[in-house]
Coordinates of C-alpha atoms in Angstrom, one line a residue:
Chain A
M1 CA 16.6 -1.0 -32.9
G2 CA 18.6 2.2 -33.1
S3 CA 16.3 3.6 -30.5
F4 CA 18.7 2.5 -27.7
A5 CA 21.2 5.1 -28.8
N6 CA 18.7 7.8 -27.8
E7 CA 18.5 6.4 -24.3
R8 CA 22.0 7.5 -23.7
S9 CA 21.0 11.2 -23.9
M10 CA 19.5 12.9 -21.0
L11 CA 18.3 15.7 -23.3
T12 CA 15.4 13.6 -24.7
Y13 CA 13.9 13.1 -21.3
V14 CA 14.5 16.6 -20.0
V15 CA 13.0 18.3 -23.0
G16 CA 10.2 15.8 -23.5
A17 CA 9.1 15.9 -19.9
S18 CA 9.3 19.7 -19.7
V19 CA 7.3 20.2 -23.0
L20 CA 4.5 17.8 -22.1
F21 CA 4.2 19.3 -18.6
I22 CA 4.0 22.9 -20.0
I23 CA 1.2 21.8 -22.4
G24 CA -0.8 20.3 -19.6
V25 CA -0.3 23.4 -17.4
F26 CA -1.5 25.6 -20.3
G27 CA -4.6 23.5 -20.9
T28 CA -5.9 23.0 -17.3
A29 CA -4.4 25.8 -15.2
Y30 CA -3.8 28.7 -17.6
L31 CA -6.5 28.6 -20.3
P32 CA -9.4 28.7 -17.8
F33 CA -8.4 32.2 -16.9
Y34 CA -9.4 33.2 -20.4
D35 CA -12.8 31.5 -20.5
D36 CA -15.6 34.1 -20.5
Q37 CA -17.9 31.9 -18.3
M38 CA -15.3 31.9 -15.6
Q39 CA -14.4 35.5 -15.7
V40 CA -17.6 37.4 -14.8
P41 CA -18.8 38.2 -11.3
N42 CA -22.6 38.0 -10.6
E43 CA -24.7 39.3 -7.7
N44 CA -23.7 36.4 -5.5
A45 CA -20.0 37.2 -6.1
E46 CA -20.7 40.8 -5.2
L47 CA -22.5 39.8 -2.0
R48 CA -19.4 37.7 -1.0
N49 CA -16.9 40.5 -1.9
Y50 CA -16.5 41.6 1.7
A51 CA -15.0 44.9 2.7
L52 CA -11.7 44.3 4.6
D53 CA -13.0 45.9 7.8
S54 CA -16.3 44.0 7.9
A55 CA -17.3 41.4 10.4
E56 CA -18.0 39.0 7.5
Y57 CA -14.4 39.3 6.3
Q58 CA -13.1 38.7 9.8
G59 CA -15.5 35.8 10.2
R60 CA -14.1 34.3 7.0
E61 CA -10.6 34.5 8.4
V62 CA -11.8 32.7 11.5
Y63 CA -13.4 30.1 9.3
I64 CA -10.1 29.5 7.5
R65 CA -8.0 29.6 10.7
E66 CA -10.2 26.9 12.3
G67 CA -10.1 24.8 9.1
C68 CA -13.9 24.6 8.6
H69 CA -13.2 24.1 4.8
V70 CA -11.7 20.7 5.7
C71 CA -15.1 19.3 6.5
H72 CA -17.5 21.6 4.7
T73 CA -17.8 22.1 0.9
M74 CA -19.3 25.2 -0.8
F75 CA -20.1 23.5 -4.1
V76 CA -23.7 22.7 -5.2
R77 CA -23.8 20.3 -8.1
P78 CA -26.6 19.6 -10.6
V79 CA -27.1 16.1 -9.2
L80 CA -29.7 14.5 -7.0
A81 CA -27.4 14.2 -4.0
D82 CA -27.3 18.1 -3.9
S83 CA -31.0 18.7 -4.8
A84 CA -32.0 20.0 -1.4
L85 CA -29.1 22.4 -1.0
G86 CA -30.3 25.3 -3.1
P87 CA -29.3 27.0 -6.4
I88 CA -26.6 25.2 -8.3
S89 CA -23.1 26.7 -8.2
Q90 CA -22.0 28.8 -11.1
P91 CA -18.4 29.9 -11.8
A92 CA -19.5 33.5 -11.5
D93 CA -20.5 32.9 -7.8
Y94 CA -16.9 32.5 -6.9
Y95 CA -15.4 35.4 -8.8
Y96 CA -13.9 37.2 -5.8
E97 CA -13.3 34.1 -3.7
A98 CA -9.6 34.0 -2.6
P99 CA -8.6 31.5 -1.5
A100 CA -11.2 29.5 -3.3
M101 CA -13.0 27.2 -0.8
L102 CA -15.1 24.9 -2.9
G103 CA -13.8 22.0 -0.8
S104 CA -13.3 18.2 -1.4
K105 CA -15.0 16.4 1.5
R106 CA -18.4 16.7 3.2
T107 CA -17.8 15.3 6.7
G108 CA -20.4 18.0 7.6
A109 CA -23.1 19.5 5.3
D110 CA -22.5 21.8 2.4
L111 CA -22.4 25.5 3.4
M112 CA -22.8 27.3 0.1
W113 CA -26.1 28.9 1.1
V114 CA -26.2 28.0 4.8
G115 CA -27.3 31.6 5.7
N116 CA -30.7 30.7 4.2
R117 CA -31.2 27.6 6.4
W118 CA -30.8 28.8 10.0
N119 CA -30.8 32.1 11.8
A120 CA -28.0 33.8 13.7
D121 CA -29.0 32.4 17.1
W122 CA -29.1 28.8 15.8
H123 CA -25.6 29.3 14.3
R124 CA -24.3 30.7 17.6
E125 CA -25.7 27.9 19.8
H126 CA -24.7 25.3 17.3
L127 CA -21.1 26.5 17.1
K128 CA -20.8 26.5 20.9
N129 CA -22.2 23.0 21.3
P130 CA -23.2 21.2 18.1
Q131 CA -24.3 18.1 20.0
K132 CA -26.9 20.1 21.9
I133 CA -28.6 21.3 18.7
L134 CA -28.0 18.2 16.6
P135 CA -27.6 15.1 18.8
G136 CA -25.1 12.7 17.4
S137 CA -23.2 15.3 15.4
I138 CA -19.5 14.8 15.2
M139 CA -18.6 18.5 14.7
P140 CA -16.1 19.8 17.3
R141 CA -17.2 22.5 19.8
Y142 CA -16.1 26.0 19.1
D143 CA -16.8 27.2 22.7
Y144 CA -13.2 28.4 22.9
L145 CA -13.6 31.2 20.3
S146 CA -13.5 34.7 21.7
D147 CA -16.9 36.5 21.6
E148 CA -15.6 38.7 18.8
D149 CA -14.5 35.8 16.7
L150 CA -17.7 33.9 17.3
E151 CA -19.9 36.9 16.3
A152 CA -17.7 37.4 13.2
L153 CA -18.0 33.8 12.2
V154 CA -21.8 33.9 12.7
A155 CA -22.0 37.0 10.6
Y156 CA -20.0 35.3 7.8
L157 CA -22.2 32.2 7.9
M158 CA -25.3 34.3 7.8
S159 CA -23.9 36.1 4.7
L160 CA -23.8 32.9 2.8
K161 CA -27.1 33.4 1.0
P162 CA -28.1 33.5 -2.6
S163 CA -29.0 36.9 -4.0
P164 CA -32.7 37.4 -4.8
Q165 CA -31.8 37.1 -8.5
T166 CA -30.3 33.6 -7.9
E167 CA -33.4 32.3 -6.0
G168 CA -35.1 31.8 -9.3
R169 CA -32.1 30.1 -10.9
P170 CA -33.3 26.9 -12.6
V171 CA -32.3 23.8 -10.8
N172 CA -31.3 22.0 -14.0
N173 CA -28.9 24.3 -15.8
Chain B
M1 CA 34.7 8.7 14.9
N2 CA 34.3 12.0 13.1
T3 CA 36.5 11.0 10.2
H4 CA 34.6 7.8 10.0
T5 CA 31.2 9.4 9.5
S6 CA 32.4 12.1 7.1
N7 CA 33.7 9.4 4.8
D8 CA 30.4 7.7 4.9
L9 CA 29.0 7.7 1.3
Y10 CA 25.5 6.9 2.5
R11 CA 25.2 9.7 5.1
P12 CA 22.6 11.7 3.1
T13 CA 20.5 8.6 2.6
K14 CA 20.8 7.6 6.2
I15 CA 19.7 11.0 7.5
F16 CA 16.8 11.1 5.1
F17 CA 15.7 7.5 5.9
Y18 CA 16.0 7.9 9.7
S19 CA 14.1 11.3 9.8
S20 CA 11.4 9.9 7.5
L21 CA 10.7 7.2 10.2
V22 CA 10.1 9.8 12.9
W23 CA 7.7 11.6 10.6
L24 CA 5.9 8.3 9.8
V25 CA 5.1 7.9 13.5
V26 CA 4.1 11.5 14.0
G27 CA 1.9 11.7 10.9
M28 CA 0.1 8.4 11.6
L29 CA -0.5 9.5 15.2
Y30 CA -2.3 12.5 13.9
G31 CA -4.2 10.2 11.5
L32 CA -5.3 8.0 14.4
I33 CA -6.6 11.0 16.4
L34 CA -8.6 12.0 13.3
A35 CA -10.1 8.6 13.0
L36 CA -11.1 8.5 16.6
K37 CA -12.6 12.0 16.4
F38 CA -15.1 10.5 13.9
I39 CA -16.3 8.3 16.8
W40 CA -15.8 10.6 19.8
P41 CA -15.8 14.2 18.6
N42 CA -14.5 15.2 22.0
F43 CA -11.5 12.8 22.0
L44 CA -8.5 14.7 23.6
V45 CA -10.6 17.8 24.0
W46 CA -8.8 19.0 27.1
G47 CA -7.3 22.4 27.9
P48 CA -5.3 23.9 25.0
L49 CA -5.5 20.5 23.1
Q50 CA -9.1 21.4 22.2
V51 CA -7.6 24.2 20.0
Y52 CA -4.4 22.6 18.8
L53 CA -5.8 19.1 18.1
Q54 CA -9.0 20.5 16.6
F55 CA -10.1 18.4 13.5
G56 CA -9.9 21.2 11.0
R57 CA -6.4 22.2 12.1
I58 CA -4.8 18.7 12.3
R59 CA -6.1 17.1 9.1
P60 CA -3.7 19.2 7.0
I61 CA -0.9 18.3 9.5
H62 CA -1.6 14.6 9.0
T63 CA -1.5 14.9 5.2
N64 CA 1.5 17.2 5.0
V65 CA 3.6 15.3 7.5
L66 CA 3.0 12.0 5.8
L67 CA 3.4 13.3 2.2
F68 CA 6.4 15.5 2.8
G69 CA 7.9 14.3 6.0
W70 CA 7.5 10.5 5.6
L71 CA 7.1 9.7 1.9
S72 CA 9.1 12.5 0.3
M73 CA 12.0 12.0 2.7
A74 CA 12.0 8.3 2.2
N75 CA 11.9 8.9 -1.6
I76 CA 14.8 11.4 -1.5
G77 CA 16.9 9.0 0.6
A78 CA 16.2 6.3 -2.0
L79 CA 17.1 8.7 -4.8
F80 CA 20.4 9.4 -3.1
Y81 CA 21.1 5.7 -2.9
V82 CA 19.8 4.5 -6.2
I83 CA 21.0 7.2 -8.6
P84 CA 24.7 6.8 -7.8
K85 CA 24.3 3.0 -8.1
L86 CA 22.7 3.3 -11.6
C87 CA 25.3 5.8 -12.6
R88 CA 28.3 3.9 -11.2
N89 CA 29.6 7.0 -9.5
Q90 CA 29.3 8.9 -6.2
L91 CA 26.6 11.4 -5.3
A92 CA 27.4 14.9 -6.4
F93 CA 27.6 17.6 -3.6
P94 CA 27.3 15.1 -0.7
K95 CA 27.6 18.0 1.8
L96 CA 24.7 19.9 0.2
A97 CA 22.7 16.7 0.4
V98 CA 23.3 16.5 4.2
Y99 CA 22.3 20.2 4.7
L100 CA 19.2 19.5 2.5
A101 CA 18.2 16.8 5.0
Y102 CA 18.4 19.1 7.9
A103 CA 16.6 21.9 6.1
W104 CA 13.8 19.5 5.0
N105 CA 13.3 18.5 8.7
F106 CA 13.2 22.2 9.6
I107 CA 10.5 22.8 6.9
I108 CA 8.3 20.0 8.2
I109 CA 8.6 21.3 11.8
A110 CA 7.9 24.9 10.8
G111 CA 5.0 23.9 8.6
S112 CA 3.4 21.8 11.3
I113 CA 3.7 24.6 13.8
A114 CA 2.2 27.1 11.4
L115 CA -0.8 24.8 10.7
T116 CA -1.2 24.2 14.4
L117 CA -1.5 27.9 15.0
G118 CA -4.1 28.2 12.2
Y119 CA -2.0 29.7 9.4
T120 CA -3.2 28.0 6.3
T121 CA -3.5 28.7 2.6
V122 CA -6.5 26.3 2.2
A123 CA -5.1 24.6 -0.9
E124 CA -5.0 20.9 -0.2
Y125 CA -1.5 19.4 0.4
A126 CA -0.2 23.0 -0.1
E127 CA -1.5 24.4 3.2
W128 CA 1.9 25.7 4.4
P129 CA 2.3 29.5 4.4
L130 CA 4.2 31.2 1.6
W131 CA 7.6 31.7 3.4
I132 CA 7.8 28.0 4.0
D133 CA 6.8 27.3 0.3
I134 CA 9.8 29.4 -0.7
L135 CA 12.1 27.3 1.4
V136 CA 10.6 24.1 -0.1
V137 CA 11.2 25.4 -3.7
L138 CA 14.8 26.2 -2.8
G139 CA 15.2 22.7 -1.3
V140 CA 13.6 21.0 -4.3
V141 CA 15.8 23.0 -6.7
N142 CA 18.9 21.8 -4.7
L143 CA 17.6 18.3 -4.9
S144 CA 17.3 18.4 -8.6
L145 CA 20.7 20.0 -8.9
I146 CA 22.3 17.2 -6.9
C147 CA 20.6 14.4 -8.8
F148 CA 21.0 15.9 -12.3
T149 CA 24.7 16.6 -11.7
T150 CA 25.2 13.0 -10.5
I151 CA 23.4 11.7 -13.7
A152 CA 25.4 14.1 -15.9
Q153 CA 28.7 12.9 -14.5
R154 CA 27.7 9.2 -14.7
K155 CA 30.2 6.5 -15.7
E156 CA 27.5 4.2 -17.0
K157 CA 26.5 5.3 -20.5
Q158 CA 23.0 3.6 -20.6
L159 CA 20.2 5.4 -18.8
Y160 CA 18.2 2.7 -17.0
V161 CA 14.4 3.1 -17.0
S162 CA 14.4 4.2 -13.3
L163 CA 16.5 7.2 -14.2
W164 CA 14.0 8.4 -16.8
Y165 CA 11.3 8.4 -14.2
F166 CA 13.5 10.1 -11.6
M167 CA 14.5 12.8 -14.1
G168 CA 10.9 13.4 -15.0
S169 CA 9.9 13.7 -11.3
L170 CA 12.7 16.1 -10.6
I171 CA 11.6 18.4 -13.4
W172 CA 7.9 18.2 -12.6
L173 CA 8.1 18.6 -8.8
P174 CA 9.6 22.2 -8.8
G175 CA 7.1 23.3 -11.5
L176 CA 4.2 21.8 -9.7
Y177 CA 5.1 23.2 -6.4
I178 CA 5.7 26.7 -7.7
I179 CA 2.4 26.8 -9.6
G180 CA 0.4 25.2 -6.8
N181 CA 1.7 27.6 -4.2
L182 CA 1.3 30.9 -6.0
P183 CA 0.2 33.5 -3.4
Y184 CA -3.6 32.9 -3.2
K185 CA -4.3 36.7 -2.9
L186 CA -3.1 37.1 -6.5
L187 CA -5.7 34.7 -8.0
S188 CA -9.3 34.0 -7.2
G189 CA -12.4 31.9 -7.9
V190 CA -12.8 28.7 -9.9
P191 CA -9.6 29.1 -12.0
Q192 CA -7.7 29.3 -8.7
F193 CA -9.4 26.2 -7.4
L194 CA -8.4 24.5 -10.6
I195 CA -4.8 25.4 -9.9
F196 CA -5.2 23.9 -6.4
W197 CA -6.2 20.6 -7.9
F198 CA -3.7 20.8 -10.7
Y199 CA -1.2 20.7 -7.9
G200 CA -3.1 18.4 -5.5
H201 CA -3.6 15.7 -8.1
N202 CA -0.2 15.9 -9.8
V203 CA 1.9 16.0 -6.7
I204 CA 0.7 12.4 -6.3
G205 CA 0.9 11.6 -10.0
L206 CA 4.2 13.3 -11.0
W207 CA 6.2 13.1 -7.8
F208 CA 5.1 10.1 -5.6
T209 CA 3.9 7.9 -8.5
T210 CA 6.8 8.5 -10.8
V211 CA 9.5 8.2 -8.1
G212 CA 7.7 5.1 -6.8
V213 CA 7.5 3.5 -10.3
G214 CA 11.2 4.2 -10.8
L215 CA 11.9 2.4 -7.6
I216 CA 9.7 -0.5 -8.5
Y217 CA 11.7 -0.9 -11.8
Y218 CA 15.0 -0.7 -9.8
L219 CA 14.1 -3.1 -7.0
L220 CA 12.1 -5.7 -8.8
P221 CA 14.9 -7.2 -10.9
Y222 CA 17.2 -7.4 -7.7
L223 CA 14.5 -8.9 -5.5
S224 CA 13.1 -11.4 -8.0
K225 CA 16.5 -12.1 -9.6
N226 CA 14.9 -11.8 -13.1
P227 CA 15.8 -9.2 -15.7
L228 CA 13.2 -6.5 -16.4
Y229 CA 10.6 -8.0 -18.7
S230 CA 10.3 -5.3 -21.3
H231 CA 12.3 -2.2 -21.8
R232 CA 9.9 -1.0 -24.6
L233 CA 6.9 -1.3 -22.3
S234 CA 8.5 0.9 -19.7
L235 CA 9.2 3.4 -22.4
I236 CA 5.5 3.5 -23.3
G237 CA 4.6 3.8 -19.6
F238 CA 6.9 6.8 -19.1
W239 CA 5.7 8.8 -22.0
T240 CA 2.0 8.2 -21.5
I241 CA 2.3 9.2 -17.8
A242 CA 4.1 12.4 -18.9
T243 CA 1.4 13.1 -21.5
F244 CA -1.8 12.3 -19.6
Y245 CA -1.1 12.9 -15.9
V246 CA -0.8 16.7 -15.9
W247 CA -4.3 17.0 -17.4
N248 CA -6.1 15.4 -14.4
G249 CA -6.8 18.4 -12.2
P250 CA -10.3 19.3 -13.6
H251 CA -11.8 16.0 -12.7
H252 CA -11.8 17.2 -9.1
L253 CA -14.6 19.6 -10.3
Q254 CA -16.6 16.9 -11.9
N255 CA -20.3 18.0 -12.1
G256 CA -19.0 21.4 -10.9
P257 CA -19.0 25.0 -12.0
I258 CA -16.6 24.6 -15.0
P259 CA -17.2 24.8 -18.7
L260 CA -17.9 21.6 -20.6
W261 CA -14.6 21.7 -22.6
L262 CA -12.6 21.7 -19.4
M263 CA -14.6 18.8 -17.9
K264 CA -13.8 16.8 -21.1
A265 CA -10.2 17.9 -21.0
G266 CA -10.0 16.5 -17.4
I267 CA -11.9 13.3 -17.8
I268 CA -10.5 11.9 -21.1
P269 CA -6.9 11.8 -19.9
S270 CA -8.1 10.4 -16.6
V271 CA -9.5 7.4 -18.4
L272 CA -6.4 7.1 -20.7
L273 CA -4.3 6.8 -17.6
I274 CA -5.2 3.1 -17.7
I275 CA -2.5 2.7 -20.4
P276 CA 0.6 3.7 -18.3
V277 CA -0.7 1.8 -15.3
W278 CA -1.2 -1.3 -17.4
A279 CA 2.3 -0.9 -18.9
V280 CA 3.8 -0.8 -15.4
L281 CA 1.8 -3.8 -14.2
A282 CA 2.4 -5.9 -17.3
N283 CA 6.1 -5.3 -16.7
V284 CA 5.8 -6.3 -13.1
F285 CA 3.9 -9.5 -13.9
G286 CA 6.3 -10.2 -16.8
T287 CA 9.3 -9.8 -14.6
M288 CA 7.8 -11.9 -11.8
K289 CA 7.1 -14.8 -14.3
G290 CA 8.4 -18.0 -12.8
K291 CA 9.4 -16.3 -9.6
W292 CA 6.1 -16.1 -7.8
H293 CA 7.1 -18.7 -5.3
V294 CA 9.9 -16.3 -4.1
V295 CA 7.2 -13.9 -2.8
A296 CA 6.3 -16.2 0.1
H297 CA 9.8 -16.1 1.6
N298 CA 10.9 -12.6 0.7
T299 CA 9.2 -9.9 2.6
P300 CA 10.6 -6.9 0.7
L301 CA 9.4 -8.5 -2.5
K302 CA 6.1 -9.1 -0.9
F303 CA 5.8 -5.4 -0.1
L304 CA 6.9 -4.5 -3.6
V305 CA 4.4 -6.8 -5.4
S306 CA 1.5 -5.9 -3.1
G307 CA 2.4 -2.2 -3.6
S308 CA 2.2 -2.7 -7.4
I309 CA -1.2 -4.4 -7.0
F310 CA -2.5 -1.6 -4.8
Y311 CA -1.2 0.9 -7.4
L312 CA -3.2 -1.0 -10.1
I313 CA -6.4 -0.9 -8.0
T314 CA -6.0 2.8 -7.3
C315 CA -5.6 3.5 -11.0
L316 CA -8.6 1.5 -12.0
Q317 CA -10.6 3.3 -9.3
G318 CA -9.5 6.7 -10.4
P319 CA -10.9 6.8 -13.9
F320 CA -14.1 5.1 -12.7
Q321 CA -14.8 7.8 -10.1
S322 CA -13.8 10.6 -12.5
L323 CA -16.9 9.7 -14.6
Q324 CA -20.0 11.8 -14.2
G325 CA -22.2 9.0 -12.9
P326 CA -20.0 7.4 -10.2
S327 CA -18.8 10.9 -9.2
S328 CA -22.3 12.0 -8.5
I329 CA -22.5 9.3 -5.8
V330 CA -19.1 8.9 -4.3
K331 CA -17.7 12.5 -4.5
F332 CA -17.3 14.3 -1.2
T333 CA -18.0 11.1 0.8
D334 CA -15.7 8.9 2.9
W335 CA -15.0 7.0 -0.3
V336 CA -12.5 9.7 -1.1
P337 CA -10.1 9.2 1.9
G338 CA -10.4 5.5 1.2
H339 CA -9.2 6.1 -2.4
A340 CA -6.5 8.5 -1.3
H341 CA -4.9 6.1 1.2
L342 CA -4.5 3.5 -1.4
P343 CA -1.8 5.2 -3.5
V344 CA -0.1 7.0 -0.6
F345 CA 0.0 4.1 1.9
G346 CA -0.8 1.0 -0.1
A347 CA 1.2 1.6 -3.2
F348 CA 4.1 4.0 -2.6
S349 CA 4.7 3.6 1.2
Y350 CA 4.9 -0.1 0.5
V351 CA 7.5 0.6 -2.2
A352 CA 9.4 2.7 0.3
F353 CA 9.2 -0.1 2.9
A354 CA 10.6 -2.5 0.4
M355 CA 13.3 0.0 -0.5
M356 CA 14.4 0.5 3.1
Y357 CA 14.4 -3.3 3.8
Y358 CA 16.6 -3.6 0.7
A359 CA 18.9 -0.7 1.2
I360 CA 19.4 -0.5 5.0
P361 CA 21.4 -3.7 5.2
K362 CA 23.6 -2.4 2.4
I363 CA 24.3 0.9 3.9
T364 CA 24.8 -0.4 7.5
Y365 CA 26.5 -3.6 6.5
Q366 CA 24.2 -5.5 8.8
N367 CA 21.3 -7.9 8.0
I368 CA 17.8 -6.9 9.0
F369 CA 17.4 -7.8 12.7
S370 CA 14.3 -9.9 12.5
V371 CA 12.5 -11.5 9.5
K372 CA 9.5 -12.3 11.8
L373 CA 9.0 -8.6 12.7
M374 CA 9.2 -7.8 9.0
E375 CA 6.4 -10.3 8.2
T376 CA 4.3 -8.9 11.1
H377 CA 4.8 -5.4 9.7
F378 CA 3.5 -6.6 6.3
W379 CA 0.5 -8.4 7.6
F380 CA -0.6 -5.7 10.1
S381 CA -0.2 -3.0 7.4
T382 CA -2.1 -5.0 4.8
I383 CA -5.0 -6.1 7.1
G384 CA -5.2 -2.6 8.6
L385 CA -5.2 -1.0 5.1
L386 CA -7.9 -3.4 3.8
L387 CA -10.1 -2.7 6.8
F388 CA -9.6 1.0 6.4
T389 CA -10.3 1.1 2.7
F390 CA -13.2 -1.3 2.6
S391 CA -15.0 0.4 5.5
T392 CA -14.5 3.9 3.9
W393 CA -15.6 2.8 0.4
T394 CA -18.7 1.1 1.8
A395 CA -19.5 4.1 4.0
G396 CA -18.9 6.4 1.1
V397 CA -21.4 4.6 -1.1
F398 CA -24.1 4.6 1.6
E399 CA -23.5 8.3 2.3
G400 CA -23.9 9.1 -1.4
F401 CA -27.2 7.2 -1.6
A402 CA -28.4 8.8 1.7
W403 CA -27.8 12.2 0.2
I404 CA -29.7 11.2 -2.9
E405 CA -32.6 10.3 -0.6
G406 CA -32.4 13.8 0.9
A407 CA -30.2 13.5 4.0
Q408 CA -28.3 16.6 2.8
Y409 CA -28.2 18.8 5.9
G410 CA -29.5 19.2 9.5
L411 CA -31.0 16.3 11.5
Q412 CA -31.2 13.9 8.6
F413 CA -27.5 14.5 7.8
V414 CA -26.7 13.7 11.4
E415 CA -28.9 10.6 11.4
M416 CA -26.9 9.4 8.3
L417 CA -23.7 10.0 10.3
I418 CA -24.9 8.0 13.2
A419 CA -25.8 5.1 10.9
M420 CA -22.2 5.2 9.6
R421 CA -20.7 4.6 13.0
P422 CA -20.0 0.9 12.6
F423 CA -17.9 1.8 9.6
F424 CA -16.1 4.5 11.5
Y425 CA -15.2 1.9 14.2
I426 CA -13.8 -0.5 11.6
R427 CA -11.8 2.4 10.0
A428 CA -10.3 3.2 13.4
V429 CA -9.4 -0.4 14.1
G430 CA -7.8 -0.5 10.6
G431 CA -5.9 2.7 11.5
I432 CA -4.7 1.2 14.8
L433 CA -3.4 -1.9 13.0
M434 CA -1.6 0.2 10.4
F435 CA -0.1 2.3 13.2
V436 CA 1.1 -0.7 15.2
A437 CA 2.6 -2.2 12.1
Q438 CA 4.9 0.8 11.7
I439 CA 6.1 0.4 15.3
F440 CA 7.3 -3.1 14.4
F441 CA 8.9 -1.6 11.3
I442 CA 10.8 1.0 13.2
V443 CA 11.8 -1.2 16.1
N444 CA 13.2 -3.7 13.6
L445 CA 15.2 -1.0 11.7
Y446 CA 16.4 0.6 15.0
K447 CA 17.7 -2.8 16.2
T448 CA 19.4 -3.3 12.9
I449 CA 21.1 0.0 13.0
R450 CA 22.2 -0.5 16.6
L451 CA 23.7 -3.9 15.8
S452 CA 25.7 -2.4 12.9
K453 CA 27.0 0.4 15.1
K454 CA 28.1 -2.2 17.7
S455 CA 29.9 -4.3 15.1
Q456 CA 31.6 -1.3 13.6
N457 CA 32.9 -0.2 17.1
T458 CA 34.3 -3.6 17.9
S459 CA 36.0 -3.9 14.5
E460 CA 37.5 -0.4 15.0
S461 CA 38.8 -1.2 18.4
T462 CA 40.4 -4.5 17.3
A463 CA 42.0 -2.9 14.3

């Protein structure tokens, strides 16, 4: 019952809380940087490593500005619910991705490989009026984007394709 | 008049509480617009509003305003009230505390404007641009300085349970915030996404949860008029939260592109979190023993006990959905916002409501204006929340199964969305009830504050 004496000292809590916190940070936020699997780029990563002056890079900035990542994931899992979406995501696919946009909510469909699914015209028309292309869709219209922004965004979406090497990636890895 | 206010010990608490109420309305209005856009995607699409109220831009405003404007400000106001009480002395640096309140309001306004204009760092709950993050860190460090100095200069030797939780939270929040908001151009890829979720999960777990649990432990004995059931149990609760919570980030990448060791490192602690939750709840139930009949007539206690129960449900749900199987169905669906509203609104906003109903009469020397309004606030909030959560959970499960059956993109995806419409309607109705409830809350507090000012003026003039 001598333990109550310790409860008069702030030091126990300050030191204990700090140490436990640092251990957790080390394990889940710091160590992953040293995992070999996480620290290699593959061909997909190279495809998504856009030059700063490219339309795709600009399109990605538009994508971020308009908050597309709020409703669309880029994250294909090895589960049935993702079986029609294409090759399963690997850590190496995201090597150059900053900020990382894997996402947390699919209010709209996953966009990891959306460049494979539709052509540029489809994307352009769909962005301007989603309900015209997909009746009942709840996506907002992006008819207010400047022509330049719209073209850049379409270029970015079209660039979201697996590299030829990835096409043959086994579905159950 | 001036001398009167500058002598007011509770001024920092008052400014934090009153500002938090404004942000509560603003944040919930944004939430309501989001819910209605699920039904009418062209809701309020008119002129410049089409851009500034566009779904992708306002969802982060909704979350940030409610997390940092409403709940954090309510919590800080509570800390500035409770810590001096538990230490039997006055708040250290009261002037700094007042400036902090103004600075915090400025941060929320600046952050919301930045997000409206499309400046975002993408990291969930950390979307504000870097220059605002730096202000937040300065603010949080000041907050810790004020609270720790008050505790260090205490006149009461014993450190009550609540103070442990507050000290923990005040150490973790600055660390979390700094790590979570590292400039994203410095890092990249999956490790960066892990840092986003290290922050996103733990800002709930090591700031809102731990302050909230500290407040439960403070309020419960006062409201139920029973002593805290077990000191030892609260000790177990504290150290297990400190040990397991920070490991929870990786479960946001369940079934994702991360190595197996990391998945295990994320999921095992998620499941072990049942221990601290159970410790808190056993303590709540133990303390309530023999006093359950009081709940019927005491609205703040009703909020507190319901909040604790919502906390329990959230924390049973969490480990469940972090498992591989359930995750493969409910992840990314509307189940997720349903789950997220439970801790933030159901558990810790309820604790904050209870705290304000308890503290505002003490700091304004005036009883709450209307008990009936208080009851209405409780029932509208609770029914609204239950409609919201049950509709989103159900929709989420249906969506998960629809994806399994192939409705993963294109027309089939949209057909699935159309089928979910009844649930979106129920969710919006729930949201409206939750919103209206807060209007009752604010009107009630406003009337209370007005009455107290009136009685102070008359007592001054007669003196």
